[in-house]
Amino acid sequence: PTQRTVVMLAVWWLLKLSGRVHAPFDVLGLAVIAVLLVAPLGPLSSGFWLSFVAMATLIAAGETGSRGWRAWLVENLRTQWRVGIALLPLTIAWFQNLSLAGLVVNLLAIPVFSFVLVPVALLGSALGSISAKRAAPVWWLGERAHDFLWPALVAVAEHPLAALELDMPSW
């Protein structure tokens, strides 16, 4: 998944830096080709399809450029709903279950991962390559974010209604 994300972002950045305007689905198509060049067996994994369907859903929904925290929250809820609905058939087909807690978990986890844990990991890695002492405060912040988030994720995952198991016919 990380390799796929890096390749997808590299394609997007290269096209953006080219100075030419590209249609969003053209960028997605080129990202698919690039990922297939790096990992030709990628389509055999569920993550490949889930990633690209999620990205296609986000592209199709467009960007509203909403202002204010309430508008941002409403748009986030809409986005989570759209992606969740789009991924539902694939999720059921691959995993024979339906996450009932996914929307609630993603509302908390996605911002924490996107705006805290990933930047902390990148900054900590960069500083750590220079000096472990300089990286220590950054890693401390990452630990606190993890310590805050992990118990909540475990509690939600252990709840009896977290996922609905489906008895699907075999392919």
Short mmCIF file of C-alpha atoms in Angstrom, two decimals, residues 36-134:
data_model
loop_
_atom_site.label_atom_id
_atom_site.label_comp_id
_atom_site.label_asym_id
_atom_site.label_seq_id
_atom_site.Cartn_x
_atom_site.Cartn_y
_atom_site.Cartn_z
CA LEU A 36 1.15 -1.67 -12.79
CA LEU A 37 4.68 -1.07 -14.10
CA VAL A 38 6.03 -1.22 -10.55
CA ALA A 39 3.75 -4.03 -9.33
CA PRO A 40 2.26 -5.98 -12.24
CA LEU A 41 0.44 -8.36 -9.88
CA GLY A 42 -1.15 -5.47 -7.98
CA PRO A 43 -4.65 -6.13 -9.34
CA LEU A 44 -4.62 -9.46 -7.51
CA SER A 45 -4.79 -7.64 -4.16
CA SER A 46 -7.88 -6.07 -2.67
CA GLY A 47 -5.89 -2.99 -1.68
CA PHE A 48 -5.19 -2.14 -5.32
CA TRP A 49 -8.88 -2.01 -6.17
CA LEU A 50 -9.92 -0.33 -2.94
CA SER A 51 -7.31 2.41 -3.43
CA PHE A 52 -8.25 3.19 -7.00
CA VAL A 53 -12.01 3.02 -6.45
CA ALA A 54 -11.63 5.37 -3.47
CA MET A 55 -9.54 7.78 -5.55
CA ALA A 56 -12.02 7.63 -8.46
CA THR A 57 -14.84 8.37 -6.02
CA LEU A 58 -13.00 11.37 -4.61
CA ILE A 59 -12.29 12.66 -8.12
CA ALA A 60 -15.89 12.16 -9.22
CA ALA A 61 -17.18 14.02 -6.14
CA GLY A 62 -15.00 17.01 -6.97
CA GLU A 63 -13.72 19.67 -4.64
CA THR A 64 -16.10 22.16 -3.09
CA GLY A 65 -13.56 24.49 -1.51
CA SER A 66 -15.87 24.95 1.47
CA ARG A 67 -14.96 27.52 4.10
CA GLY A 68 -15.26 27.29 7.86
CA TRP A 69 -15.07 24.33 10.20
CA ARG A 70 -18.78 23.44 9.94
CA ALA A 71 -18.66 23.34 6.14
CA TRP A 72 -15.43 21.34 6.37
CA LEU A 73 -17.07 18.85 8.76
CA VAL A 74 -20.15 18.45 6.55
CA GLU A 75 -17.97 17.93 3.47
CA ASN A 76 -15.87 15.39 5.37
CA LEU A 77 -19.01 13.47 6.33
CA ARG A 78 -20.20 13.51 2.73
CA THR A 79 -16.83 12.34 1.49
CA GLN A 80 -16.72 9.49 4.01
CA TRP A 81 -20.25 8.48 3.02
CA ARG A 82 -19.44 8.53 -0.72
CA VAL A 83 -16.25 6.52 -0.38
CA GLY A 84 -17.88 4.08 2.04
CA ILE A 85 -20.76 3.43 -0.36
CA ALA A 86 -18.41 3.11 -3.36
CA LEU A 87 -16.18 0.61 -1.54
CA LEU A 88 -19.07 -1.40 -0.11
CA PRO A 89 -19.44 -3.95 -2.95
CA LEU A 90 -15.68 -4.60 -3.10
CA THR A 91 -15.40 -4.86 0.66
CA ILE A 92 -18.25 -7.36 0.86
CA ALA A 93 -16.89 -9.39 -2.06
CA TRP A 94 -13.37 -9.60 -0.64
CA PHE A 95 -13.92 -9.78 3.08
CA GLN A 96 -17.50 -11.06 3.51
CA ASN A 97 -18.19 -8.44 6.14
CA LEU A 98 -19.45 -4.93 6.46
CA SER A 99 -17.81 -2.48 8.83
CA LEU A 100 -20.47 -0.68 10.81
CA ALA A 101 -17.90 1.30 12.79
CA GLY A 102 -15.81 2.41 9.81
CA LEU A 103 -17.46 5.80 9.35
CA VAL A 104 -17.04 6.79 12.98
CA VAL A 105 -13.48 5.48 13.17
CA ASN A 106 -12.44 7.16 9.93
CA LEU A 107 -13.79 10.51 11.09
CA LEU A 108 -11.23 10.45 13.90
CA ALA A 109 -8.44 8.32 12.45
CA ILE A 110 -8.04 9.95 9.02
CA PRO A 111 -7.38 13.48 10.34
CA VAL A 112 -5.10 12.16 13.11
CA PHE A 113 -3.09 10.04 10.66
CA SER A 114 -3.06 12.69 7.92
CA PHE A 115 -2.25 15.73 10.01
CA VAL A 116 -0.38 14.26 12.98
CA LEU A 117 1.07 10.76 12.61
CA VAL A 118 2.28 10.90 8.98
CA PRO A 119 3.92 14.36 9.32
CA VAL A 120 5.46 13.30 12.65
CA ALA A 121 6.82 10.10 11.07
CA LEU A 122 8.28 12.01 8.11
CA LEU A 123 9.76 14.78 10.25
CA GLY A 124 11.05 12.30 12.84
CA SER A 125 12.70 10.24 10.10
CA ALA A 126 14.29 13.31 8.53
CA LEU A 127 15.56 14.62 11.87
CA GLY A 128 16.61 11.14 12.96
CA SER A 129 18.89 10.86 9.95
CA ILE A 130 20.71 13.92 11.29
CA SER A 131 20.52 13.36 15.02
CA ALA A 132 18.52 11.05 17.27
CA LYS A 133 18.49 13.76 19.94
CA ARG A 134 16.77 16.22 17.57
#
